[in-house]
Amino acid sequence: MKLIFAFLMLPLLCCAEPVWMEKIHRITFEEYDATLRYWAEQNPGLFTLQKRGESHEGQPVYLVKITDASVSDEDKQVALVSALHGGPERSGTTTTLKLIEWLLGDSEMAKETRQKQVVLIVPIANPYAFFTTDRFNNKEKIDLYDSQIGYWDLPKLKLAVPKRTPELSAFLGIVDEFQPDVHLDLHGTGLQAFPDDKMGDRTMLKGQTMFEVSACSYSNCGVRPWDPRVTEAMVKAGQDAGYGSDRAEADAQRCFYNPDHDVFRSRLWNAPRPQRFRTMFYGYMKYHTMISTTEIGWEESGVARVCGILALGNKPWVSEKFSGYPVTRVRARAGRFVTAYGETATQRRESRAELWNRQPTFADGMMYPEYDGRATYVCAVTPKGLAALDNDPAKFVANLRELPGVDADAIEKFVKAGPEYEFTSDPREATKGEPIQKGIGFRLRIPYKSPTLRDVAVNGHTLKESATDGYQAWFADGYTQVQINLPPEKTKAADLFVVTCAYNGNEKRSYGWEPPAAVMEKLKSK
């Protein structure tokens, strides 16, 4: 009977009208413009609308700023959400508009986000592409997202011919003004793959979708968060809303492509893809902004996954004491870090930008090999500091005696108390490099849960516990995190920083495996 019933029902199922027989509403410029102005009128104190530039045709490039104006912006994170491919890839843009609705809503997370973050949204950066052509380029045939090397002066990190890309100039101006902590760019479905003779009246059909990818784009897998835990937060938020997410090379189960392995390129991930400079790299290269693309098939899914990242900005990261995105570390060496300085998000952004742009002229090092109970980090920031570096500990200490503000005797005492035989460092010549103006931080990680910190010092001077001028210590992410905070009044007179930490781990850990006793006895009998 079940088989007969299924057979009888088959014609009914086949006669159901396919979802793609309906068309999706196509947003006009007038609707877009009126909607943004309506939201501004209805949400004073939460919603700000700015015209940041215009296309060759005179259509505006709008910036939406959503935040609770009753709360100072000083300690807020800055999140930028854009749809740089939002010409033909229409679901990126429509997701930003649905995101605005959510951010203006009454959910507890939306309220918290408005209080703790400034969310900047650029729904349509390329009006010509979105409203006129459904192609990626502007009127000068330049793609704002993938504008290619010829349109950039990369050594100076600026547009080569800004007059040809006024829309992109406007967008980069937003990045320069706000120096966002995170930049999310939303991609998705549209008419990009349709040839001209298949465009029809340029409206999409319902049901058109795509595989969804969180925090990655197949066109360039470098445009993703540096921490996979960020990506997983995005994936989980999508799953909780009922949407799966492709994990790129993880789901394909492939290693990344390496030029040395070109003969095996068919077995590696992303091998055929050209890894060109994308506009999103601008914020990263200039301000150490965490960047992420996302491929969106359904707007609800896109909003959920964006919220998965926004939620991270409302709370402390796994290894930090303050709320915000994981963007404060600007240089690393063997588990030691140079970090931004500041009590507020604004101060840390300013410090991060200075240190990020200065760090290519830094040289750092540490005592080697590493031993239990001792941790060191050296960072030289001026030509005078770089000149003092030497792998020979005795010569290094002798050079330190020539630098003002350094207690070389105290450093020498620390050096002689340990078994390390050298300072590993990267000495280099530097013709310029002023002292640090906005403060600096350093992070050591002690591999014990409850160590006793016997002495934490910089340049031989013992530090006190302080969030502004000294050190802080707490256990998180499997380590006791030791954060050193040096204010501007100290960094402005320093050529280098020698960080030393003597500690007792308060645990007994075994070293030196031995063969089984029976093996040892057998060897003795020979």
Short mmCIF file of C-alpha atoms in Angstrom, two decimals:
data_model
loop_
_atom_site.label_atom_id
_atom_site.label_comp_id
_atom_site.label_asym_id
_atom_site.label_seq_id
_atom_site.Cartn_x
_atom_site.Cartn_y
_atom_site.Cartn_z
CA MET A 1 0.00 0.00 0.00
CA LYS A 2 2.84 2.39 0.88
CA LEU A 3 4.35 1.89 -2.60
CA ILE A 4 1.00 2.54 -4.32
CA PHE A 5 0.43 5.70 -2.23
CA ALA A 6 3.88 7.05 -3.10
CA PHE A 7 3.24 6.34 -6.79
CA LEU A 8 -0.08 8.21 -6.67
CA MET A 9 1.51 11.19 -4.95
CA LEU A 10 4.32 11.51 -7.52
CA PRO A 11 2.28 13.52 -10.09
CA LEU A 12 1.26 15.97 -7.35
CA LEU A 13 4.88 16.56 -6.35
CA CYS A 14 5.98 16.96 -9.96
CA CYS A 15 3.26 19.51 -10.60
CA ALA A 16 4.41 21.80 -7.74
CA GLU A 17 5.63 25.09 -9.18
CA PRO A 18 9.44 25.35 -8.92
CA VAL A 19 10.67 28.06 -6.56
CA TRP A 20 12.63 29.69 -9.38
CA MET A 21 9.44 30.64 -11.17
CA GLU A 22 9.35 33.67 -8.85
CA LYS A 23 11.71 36.64 -9.06
CA ILE A 24 13.56 38.36 -6.24
CA HIS A 25 12.86 42.05 -5.68
CA ARG A 26 15.54 44.17 -7.31
CA ILE A 27 16.48 47.17 -5.16
CA THR A 28 16.49 50.51 -6.93
CA PHE A 29 18.71 53.40 -5.99
CA GLU A 30 15.68 55.38 -4.87
CA GLU A 31 14.65 52.58 -2.50
CA TYR A 32 18.17 52.22 -1.15
CA ASP A 33 18.61 55.94 -0.58
CA ALA A 34 15.17 56.37 1.00
CA THR A 35 15.65 53.37 3.30
CA LEU A 36 18.95 54.66 4.71
CA ARG A 37 17.43 58.09 5.30
CA TYR A 38 14.39 56.51 6.95
CA TRP A 39 16.57 54.53 9.35
CA ALA A 40 18.50 57.70 10.20
CA GLU A 41 15.26 59.54 10.99
CA GLN A 42 13.84 56.69 13.06
CA ASN A 43 16.97 55.94 15.08
CA PRO A 44 18.60 59.14 16.34
CA GLY A 45 21.42 58.37 18.74
CA LEU A 46 22.03 54.98 17.11
CA PHE A 47 22.25 55.46 13.34
CA THR A 48 24.41 57.96 11.46
CA LEU A 49 24.45 58.25 7.66
CA GLN A 50 27.41 59.83 5.86
CA LYS A 51 28.13 60.40 2.20
CA ARG A 52 31.85 59.57 1.83
CA GLY A 53 32.22 60.04 -1.92
CA GLU A 54 30.51 59.30 -5.18
CA SER A 55 30.89 57.28 -8.36
CA HIS A 56 31.78 58.67 -11.79
CA GLU A 57 28.03 58.99 -12.38
CA GLY A 58 27.52 61.05 -9.21
CA GLN A 59 25.84 58.34 -7.14
CA PRO A 60 26.81 58.46 -3.43
CA VAL A 61 29.02 56.02 -1.58
CA TYR A 62 27.29 55.86 1.79
CA LEU A 63 28.71 54.92 5.18
CA VAL A 64 26.38 53.78 7.94
CA LYS A 65 27.62 54.10 11.51
CA ILE A 66 25.69 52.21 14.19
CA THR A 67 26.56 52.67 17.86
CA ASP A 68 24.98 53.84 21.09
CA ALA A 69 25.83 57.53 21.17
CA SER A 70 25.05 57.70 24.89
CA VAL A 71 28.17 55.58 25.52
CA SER A 72 31.59 57.12 24.78
CA ASP A 73 33.41 55.67 21.77
CA GLU A 74 36.73 55.76 23.65
CA ASP A 75 36.67 52.14 24.73
CA LYS A 76 34.67 50.68 21.82
CA GLN A 77 35.86 48.22 19.25
CA VAL A 78 35.50 49.25 15.60
CA ALA A 79 34.05 46.70 13.17
CA LEU A 80 33.79 47.49 9.44
CA VAL A 81 31.36 45.48 7.29
CA SER A 82 31.37 46.00 3.53
CA ALA A 83 30.20 44.41 0.29
CA LEU A 84 33.02 45.33 -2.08
CA HIS A 85 31.79 42.75 -4.59
CA GLY A 86 28.27 44.08 -4.16
CA GLY A 87 27.73 44.83 -7.79
CA PRO A 88 26.80 41.47 -9.24
CA GLU A 89 27.16 39.59 -5.92
CA ARG A 90 23.92 40.99 -4.62
CA SER A 91 23.43 38.83 -1.51
CA GLY A 92 26.48 40.45 0.06
CA THR A 93 24.80 43.84 -0.10
CA THR A 94 21.35 42.65 0.92
CA THR A 95 22.90 40.87 3.91
CA THR A 96 24.44 44.15 5.08
CA LEU A 97 20.97 45.74 4.91
CA LYS A 98 19.45 42.88 6.90
CA LEU A 99 22.35 43.23 9.36
CA ILE A 100 21.45 46.89 9.85
CA GLU A 101 17.90 45.85 10.73
CA TRP A 102 19.28 43.41 13.29
CA LEU A 103 21.70 45.94 14.80
CA LEU A 104 18.86 48.43 15.25
CA GLY A 105 16.70 45.77 16.90
CA ASP A 106 15.90 45.05 20.52
CA SER A 107 17.80 41.80 21.08
CA GLU A 108 20.17 41.80 24.05
CA MET A 109 23.16 41.09 21.79
CA ALA A 110 22.28 43.97 19.48
CA LYS A 111 22.05 46.33 22.46
CA GLU A 112 25.35 45.07 23.86
CA THR A 113 27.05 45.43 20.48
CA ARG A 114 25.85 49.03 20.15
CA GLN A 115 27.21 49.80 23.61
CA LYS A 116 30.60 48.13 23.13
CA GLN A 117 31.32 48.64 19.42
CA VAL A 118 31.16 51.09 16.57
CA VAL A 119 29.85 49.11 13.60
CA LEU A 120 30.57 50.72 10.24
CA ILE A 121 28.69 49.42 7.21
CA VAL A 122 29.25 50.18 3.52
CA PRO A 123 26.40 48.34 1.78
CA ILE A 124 27.19 49.52 -1.75
CA ALA A 125 30.71 50.72 -2.50
CA ASN A 126 30.24 50.46 -6.26
CA PRO A 127 26.83 51.99 -7.18
CA TYR A 128 27.51 51.72 -10.92
CA ALA A 129 28.00 47.96 -10.66
CA PHE A 130 25.03 47.41 -8.37
CA PHE A 131 22.43 49.62 -10.01
CA THR A 132 23.54 49.72 -13.66
CA THR A 133 25.62 46.78 -14.89
CA ASP A 134 25.71 43.81 -12.50
CA ARG A 135 29.37 43.51 -13.38
CA PHE A 136 32.32 43.85 -11.01
CA ASN A 137 33.91 46.96 -12.52
CA ASN A 138 33.21 50.65 -12.10
CA LYS A 139 32.80 52.86 -15.16
CA GLU A 140 36.59 52.89 -15.63
CA LYS A 141 36.51 49.06 -15.77
CA ILE A 142 38.22 48.67 -12.39
CA ASP A 143 37.07 46.13 -9.79
CA LEU A 144 37.02 47.73 -6.34
CA TYR A 145 37.72 44.44 -4.55
CA ASP A 146 40.26 43.01 -6.97
CA SER A 147 41.68 46.14 -8.58
CA GLN A 148 44.98 44.39 -9.47
CA ILE A 149 48.52 45.53 -8.89
CA GLY A 150 48.60 48.06 -11.74
CA TYR A 151 46.14 50.32 -9.95
CA TRP A 152 48.15 50.36 -6.70
CA ASP A 153 51.41 51.95 -5.65
CA LEU A 154 52.07 49.12 -3.21
CA PRO A 155 55.39 50.36 -1.73
CA LYS A 156 53.53 53.49 -0.63
CA LEU A 157 50.30 51.56 -0.01
CA LYS A 158 48.10 53.95 -1.94
CA LEU A 159 46.13 54.07 -5.17
CA ALA A 160 48.24 54.82 -8.23
CA VAL A 161 45.50 56.75 -10.06
CA PRO A 162 42.81 57.61 -7.49
CA LYS A 163 40.75 59.61 -10.02
CA ARG A 164 39.94 56.36 -11.83
CA THR A 165 38.52 54.82 -8.66
CA PRO A 166 36.71 57.55 -6.70
CA GLU A 167 34.55 54.90 -5.04
CA LEU A 168 37.60 53.04 -3.79
CA SER A 169 39.22 56.30 -2.64
CA ALA A 170 36.12 56.97 -0.56
CA PHE A 171 36.25 53.50 0.96
CA LEU A 172 39.95 53.70 1.82
CA GLY A 173 39.26 57.05 3.47
CA ILE A 174 36.88 55.24 5.84
CA VAL A 175 39.57 52.68 6.68
CA ASP A 176 42.11 55.45 7.31
CA GLU A 177 39.80 57.44 9.55
CA PHE A 178 38.55 54.61 11.74
CA GLN A 179 41.46 52.10 11.57
CA PRO A 180 39.04 49.22 12.26
CA ASP A 181 39.87 46.31 14.51
CA VAL A 182 38.08 43.93 12.16
CA HIS A 183 36.93 44.21 8.54
CA LEU A 184 34.34 41.75 7.21
CA ASP A 185 33.61 41.74 3.48
CA LEU A 186 30.46 39.93 2.34
CA HIS A 187 30.26 38.14 -1.01
CA GLY A 188 27.59 35.90 -2.48
CA THR A 189 25.07 35.17 -5.19
CA GLY A 190 24.08 37.34 -8.12
CA LEU A 191 24.37 37.67 -11.85
CA GLN A 192 28.18 37.68 -12.06
CA ALA A 193 28.35 34.40 -13.99
CA PHE A 194 25.53 35.23 -16.41
CA PRO A 195 26.58 36.16 -19.96
CA ASP A 196 24.99 39.27 -21.41
CA ASP A 197 22.45 37.32 -23.46
CA LYS A 198 21.24 35.51 -20.31
CA MET A 199 20.78 38.61 -18.12
CA GLY A 200 17.15 39.21 -19.11
CA ASP A 201 15.72 42.09 -17.13
CA ARG A 202 18.54 41.68 -14.58
CA THR A 203 16.44 40.32 -11.74
CA MET A 204 17.43 37.17 -9.89
CA LEU A 205 15.21 34.13 -9.58
CA LYS A 206 14.23 32.76 -6.20
CA GLY A 207 16.15 29.70 -5.15
CA GLN A 208 19.48 30.75 -6.64
CA THR A 209 22.05 29.98 -3.99
CA MET A 210 25.64 28.81 -3.57
CA PHE A 211 27.86 26.84 -1.26
CA GLU A 212 28.53 29.00 1.80
CA VAL A 213 32.02 29.64 3.17
CA SER A 214 32.77 31.35 6.46
CA ALA A 215 35.76 33.64 6.92
CA CYS A 216 37.36 32.67 3.61
CA SER A 217 37.10 33.19 -0.12
CA TYR A 218 38.23 30.60 -2.63
CA SER A 219 39.63 33.38 -4.82
CA ASN A 220 42.21 34.19 -2.14
CA CYS A 221 42.56 32.10 0.98
CA GLY A 222 44.81 34.72 2.55
CA VAL A 223 41.80 36.94 3.18
CA ARG A 224 40.81 35.23 6.41
CA PRO A 225 41.24 35.68 10.17
CA TRP A 226 44.62 34.60 11.45
CA ASP A 227 43.02 32.67 14.32
CA PRO A 228 40.93 29.60 13.36
CA ARG A 229 38.96 30.04 16.59
CA VAL A 230 37.48 33.19 15.05
CA THR A 231 36.43 31.22 11.99
CA GLU A 232 34.90 28.49 14.13
CA ALA A 233 32.87 31.05 16.09
CA MET A 234 31.44 32.18 12.77
CA VAL A 235 30.76 28.62 11.61
CA LYS A 236 29.02 27.71 14.88
CA ALA A 237 26.79 30.79 14.74
CA GLY A 238 25.71 29.73 11.25
CA GLN A 239 25.10 26.16 12.35
CA ASP A 240 23.03 27.33 15.31
CA ALA A 241 20.86 29.23 12.82
CA GLY A 242 20.48 26.11 10.67
CA TYR A 243 23.16 26.75 8.02
CA GLY A 244 26.26 24.70 7.30
CA SER A 245 29.57 26.18 6.25
CA ASP A 246 32.35 24.94 3.98
CA ARG A 247 35.77 24.90 5.63
CA ALA A 248 37.87 25.19 2.48
CA GLU A 249 41.09 23.14 2.69
CA ALA A 250 39.87 21.36 5.85
CA ASP A 251 36.85 19.90 4.07
CA ALA A 252 38.89 19.20 0.93
CA GLN A 253 41.53 17.56 3.15
CA ARG A 254 44.46 19.13 1.35
CA CYS A 255 47.67 20.89 2.30
CA PHE A 256 48.32 24.43 1.11
CA TYR A 257 50.12 25.08 -2.13
CA ASN A 258 53.82 25.95 -1.92
CA PRO A 259 55.85 27.07 -4.96
CA ASP A 260 58.50 24.47 -4.06
CA HIS A 261 55.84 21.80 -4.58
CA ASP A 262 54.61 23.05 -7.95
CA VAL A 263 55.09 19.62 -9.52
CA PHE A 264 52.33 18.39 -7.15
CA ARG A 265 50.01 21.37 -7.60
CA SER A 266 47.02 19.18 -8.53
CA ARG A 267 47.21 17.61 -5.07
CA LEU A 268 47.37 20.87 -3.12
CA TRP A 269 44.81 23.42 -1.99
CA ASN A 270 44.28 26.64 -3.92
CA ALA A 271 47.12 25.81 -6.30
CA PRO A 272 45.63 27.24 -9.52
CA ARG A 273 44.36 30.45 -7.91
CA PRO A 274 46.33 33.69 -8.40
CA GLN A 275 46.91 35.24 -4.96
CA ARG A 276 46.57 38.87 -5.98
CA PHE A 277 46.48 41.92 -3.74
CA ARG A 278 42.91 42.46 -2.60
CA THR A 279 41.51 45.73 -1.25
CA MET A 280 40.92 44.04 2.12
CA PHE A 281 44.67 43.72 2.61
CA TYR A 282 44.87 47.53 2.84
CA GLY A 283 43.56 47.67 6.41
CA TYR A 284 45.73 44.73 7.47
CA MET A 285 48.92 46.07 5.92
CA LYS A 286 48.40 49.56 7.31
CA TYR A 287 46.68 49.07 10.66
CA HIS A 288 46.89 45.35 11.49
CA THR A 289 43.13 45.02 10.99
CA MET A 290 41.84 41.45 11.18
CA ILE A 291 40.21 40.71 7.81
CA SER A 292 37.68 38.15 6.66
CA THR A 293 35.60 37.43 3.58
CA THR A 294 32.44 35.33 3.62
CA GLU A 295 30.39 33.71 0.86
CA ILE A 296 26.64 34.04 1.45
CA GLY A 297 23.77 32.11 -0.12
CA TRP A 298 21.03 33.22 2.28
CA GLU A 299 20.81 36.58 4.04
CA GLU A 300 19.74 35.05 7.36
CA SER A 301 22.81 32.81 7.26
CA GLY A 302 25.06 35.75 6.47
CA VAL A 303 23.72 37.82 9.36
CA ALA A 304 24.09 34.91 11.77
CA ARG A 305 27.71 34.35 10.82
CA VAL A 306 28.59 38.05 10.94
CA CYS A 307 27.04 38.12 14.41
CA GLY A 308 29.28 35.17 15.30
CA ILE A 309 32.29 37.44 14.84
CA LEU A 310 30.68 40.56 16.28
CA ALA A 311 29.99 38.63 19.49
CA LEU A 312 33.75 38.19 19.94
CA GLY A 313 34.21 41.96 20.10
CA ASN A 314 31.87 42.19 23.09
CA LYS A 315 33.96 40.02 25.42
CA PRO A 316 37.61 39.36 26.31
CA TRP A 317 39.53 37.11 23.96
CA VAL A 318 40.68 33.80 25.44
CA SER A 319 44.07 35.17 26.53
CA GLU A 320 43.16 38.79 27.37
CA LYS A 321 41.73 40.75 30.29
CA PHE A 322 39.92 43.43 28.26
CA SER A 323 37.06 43.04 25.78
CA GLY A 324 37.82 43.11 22.08
CA TYR A 325 39.06 41.31 19.01
CA PRO A 326 42.46 39.51 19.02
CA VAL A 327 44.41 42.23 17.20
CA THR A 328 46.91 43.59 19.73
CA ARG A 329 49.99 41.47 18.92
CA VAL A 330 52.13 43.08 16.25
CA ARG A 331 55.37 41.09 16.39
CA ALA A 332 56.29 37.59 17.54
CA ARG A 333 59.41 35.60 18.30
CA ALA A 334 59.26 32.10 19.75
CA GLY A 335 56.17 32.73 21.83
CA ARG A 336 57.11 36.27 22.86
CA PHE A 337 55.17 39.23 21.53
CA VAL A 338 55.26 42.96 21.04
CA THR A 339 51.77 44.23 21.86
CA ALA A 340 49.81 47.44 21.65
CA TYR A 341 49.70 49.66 24.74
CA GLY A 342 46.69 51.34 26.31
CA GLU A 343 43.88 51.21 28.83
CA THR A 344 41.17 51.86 26.25
CA ALA A 345 40.36 50.47 22.81
CA THR A 346 41.19 53.85 21.22
CA GLN A 347 44.61 54.01 22.90
CA ARG A 348 45.38 50.45 21.83
CA ARG A 349 44.34 51.20 18.24
CA GLU A 350 46.68 54.22 18.10
CA SER A 351 49.53 52.25 19.65
CA ARG A 352 48.89 49.26 17.38
CA ALA A 353 49.04 51.40 14.25
CA GLU A 354 52.34 52.98 15.32
CA LEU A 355 54.00 49.71 16.31
CA TRP A 356 52.69 47.82 13.28
CA ASN A 357 54.15 50.35 10.88
CA ARG A 358 57.39 50.67 12.83
CA GLN A 359 58.06 46.99 13.48
CA PRO A 360 59.75 46.26 10.12
CA THR A 361 62.65 48.38 11.44
CA PHE A 362 62.72 46.58 14.81
CA ALA A 363 65.15 43.81 15.68
CA ASP A 364 64.43 41.37 18.47
CA GLY A 365 65.97 38.39 20.20
CA MET A 366 66.10 36.21 23.31
CA MET A 367 68.57 34.26 25.40
CA TYR A 368 69.18 30.77 24.05
CA PRO A 369 68.65 27.96 24.73
CA GLU A 370 65.60 28.41 26.93
CA TYR A 371 65.62 27.13 30.51
CA ASP A 372 62.97 26.60 33.13
CA GLY A 373 62.56 29.51 35.55
CA ARG A 374 63.85 32.16 33.14
CA ALA A 375 62.24 34.09 30.28
CA THR A 376 63.76 36.87 28.19
CA TYR A 377 62.90 39.08 25.24
CA VAL A 378 64.94 41.86 23.63
CA CYS A 379 63.51 44.41 21.20
CA ALA A 380 65.57 47.23 19.69
CA VAL A 381 63.60 50.10 18.13
CA THR A 382 66.14 52.79 17.14
CA PRO A 383 69.43 52.69 15.19
CA LYS A 384 71.29 53.16 18.46
CA GLY A 385 69.43 50.24 20.00
CA LEU A 386 70.02 48.03 16.99
CA ALA A 387 73.72 48.79 17.08
CA ALA A 388 73.90 47.53 20.66
CA LEU A 389 72.68 44.04 19.80
CA ASP A 390 75.22 41.22 19.90
CA ASN A 391 74.84 37.46 20.12
CA ASP A 392 77.69 37.30 22.62
CA PRO A 393 76.13 38.02 26.04
CA ALA A 394 79.27 39.72 27.38
CA LYS A 395 79.56 42.03 24.39
CA PHE A 396 75.84 42.77 24.50
CA VAL A 397 76.01 43.77 28.18
CA ALA A 398 79.05 45.93 27.44
CA ASN A 399 77.14 47.70 24.68
CA LEU A 400 74.21 48.28 27.04
CA ARG A 401 76.46 50.35 29.30
CA GLU A 402 76.52 53.00 26.59
CA LEU A 403 72.73 53.40 26.50
CA PRO A 404 70.90 55.82 28.81
CA GLY A 405 68.26 54.41 31.14
CA VAL A 406 69.65 50.86 31.14
CA ASP A 407 70.91 49.20 34.33
CA ALA A 408 73.53 47.02 32.67
CA ASP A 409 74.76 45.67 36.04
CA ALA A 410 71.34 44.21 36.83
CA ILE A 411 71.08 42.65 33.37
CA GLU A 412 74.60 41.23 33.67
CA LYS A 413 73.65 39.64 37.01
CA PHE A 414 70.61 38.00 35.39
CA VAL A 415 72.68 36.77 32.44
CA LYS A 416 75.41 35.24 34.62
CA ALA A 417 72.83 33.47 36.80
CA GLY A 418 71.72 31.27 33.92
CA PRO A 419 73.19 28.63 31.62
CA GLU A 420 72.24 30.26 28.28
CA TYR A 421 75.21 30.79 26.02
CA GLU A 422 73.97 33.41 23.54
CA PHE A 423 71.45 36.06 22.62
CA THR A 424 69.73 35.13 19.40
CA SER A 425 68.97 38.36 17.60
CA ASP A 426 68.69 39.85 14.16
CA PRO A 427 71.02 42.83 14.19
CA ARG A 428 70.59 45.11 11.22
CA GLU A 429 71.56 48.55 10.11
CA ALA A 430 68.92 51.23 10.40
CA THR A 431 69.24 54.79 9.17
CA LYS A 432 66.05 55.96 10.82
CA GLY A 433 63.77 55.06 13.67
CA GLU A 434 62.59 57.36 16.41
CA PRO A 435 61.67 56.15 19.90
CA ILE A 436 58.15 54.83 20.36
CA GLN A 437 55.67 57.65 20.97
CA LYS A 438 52.47 55.92 22.13
CA GLY A 439 53.72 53.30 24.54
CA ILE A 440 54.58 49.65 24.02
CA GLY A 441 53.63 46.30 25.49
CA PHE A 442 55.34 42.93 25.68
CA ARG A 443 53.84 39.52 26.38
CA LEU A 444 55.64 36.55 27.91
CA ARG A 445 53.90 33.23 28.49
CA ILE A 446 55.02 31.15 31.46
CA PRO A 447 54.18 27.43 30.97
CA TYR A 448 52.86 26.95 34.51
CA LYS A 449 49.47 27.58 36.11
CA SER A 450 50.60 29.10 39.41
CA PRO A 451 54.21 30.25 39.14
CA THR A 452 55.85 32.63 41.56
CA LEU A 453 57.17 35.61 39.61
CA ARG A 454 60.36 36.42 41.47
CA ASP A 455 61.37 39.40 39.35
CA VAL A 456 59.93 41.00 36.21
CA ALA A 457 62.15 43.74 34.83
CA VAL A 458 62.75 45.91 31.77
CA ASN A 459 66.25 47.27 31.10
CA GLY A 460 67.28 46.05 34.55
CA HIS A 461 64.57 47.94 36.42
CA THR A 462 62.16 45.80 38.45
CA LEU A 463 58.51 46.41 37.60
CA LYS A 464 55.52 46.61 39.89
CA GLU A 465 52.11 45.22 39.09
CA SER A 466 50.25 47.81 37.03
CA ALA A 467 47.97 48.02 33.99
CA THR A 468 49.64 51.26 32.88
CA ASP A 469 53.28 51.16 34.05
CA GLY A 470 54.42 47.73 35.07
CA TYR A 471 53.20 44.18 34.56
CA GLN A 472 50.06 42.10 34.92
CA ALA A 473 49.83 38.32 35.26
CA TRP A 474 46.92 35.91 34.87
CA PHE A 475 46.34 32.31 33.79
CA ALA A 476 44.62 31.81 30.45
CA ASP A 477 44.88 29.62 27.36
CA GLY A 478 47.22 27.15 29.10
CA TYR A 479 49.81 29.74 30.20
CA THR A 480 50.38 32.30 32.87
CA GLN A 481 50.22 35.40 30.70
CA VAL A 482 52.71 38.07 31.75
CA GLN A 483 51.87 41.42 30.15
CA ILE A 484 54.40 44.26 30.40
CA ASN A 485 52.97 47.77 29.93
CA LEU A 486 55.32 50.69 29.28
CA PRO A 487 53.75 54.16 28.97
CA PRO A 488 54.76 56.82 26.42
CA GLU A 489 56.80 58.80 28.94
CA LYS A 490 59.12 55.81 29.24
CA THR A 491 59.22 54.66 25.62
CA LYS A 492 60.01 58.11 24.23
CA ALA A 493 63.47 57.94 25.81
CA ALA A 494 64.28 54.26 25.09
CA ASP A 495 66.39 52.78 22.29
CA LEU A 496 65.73 49.17 23.17
CA PHE A 497 63.94 47.03 25.73
CA VAL A 498 65.51 44.08 27.55
CA VAL A 499 62.69 42.13 29.22
CA THR A 500 63.73 39.60 31.88
CA CYS A 501 61.58 37.40 34.08
CA ALA A 502 62.79 35.09 36.82
CA TYR A 503 60.15 32.73 38.16
CA ASN A 504 59.51 29.50 40.06
CA GLY A 505 57.06 27.19 38.31
CA ASN A 506 56.02 25.55 41.61
CA GLU A 507 55.65 22.21 39.84
CA LYS A 508 57.92 19.21 39.50
CA ARG A 509 58.21 18.14 35.89
CA SER A 510 60.34 15.20 34.81
CA TYR A 511 63.05 15.43 32.18
CA GLY A 512 65.17 12.72 30.57
CA TRP A 513 63.47 9.51 29.52
CA GLU A 514 65.30 6.30 30.42
CA PRO A 515 64.98 2.85 28.82
CA PRO A 516 63.17 0.10 30.75
CA ALA A 517 65.14 -1.42 33.65
CA ALA A 518 65.22 -4.81 31.93
CA VAL A 519 66.93 -3.26 28.93
CA MET A 520 69.50 -1.55 31.12
CA GLU A 521 70.21 -4.82 33.00
CA LYS A 522 70.59 -6.68 29.72
CA LEU A 523 73.06 -4.12 28.47
CA LYS A 524 75.07 -4.34 31.71
CA SER A 525 75.37 -8.09 31.34
CA LYS A 526 77.05 -7.82 27.97
#
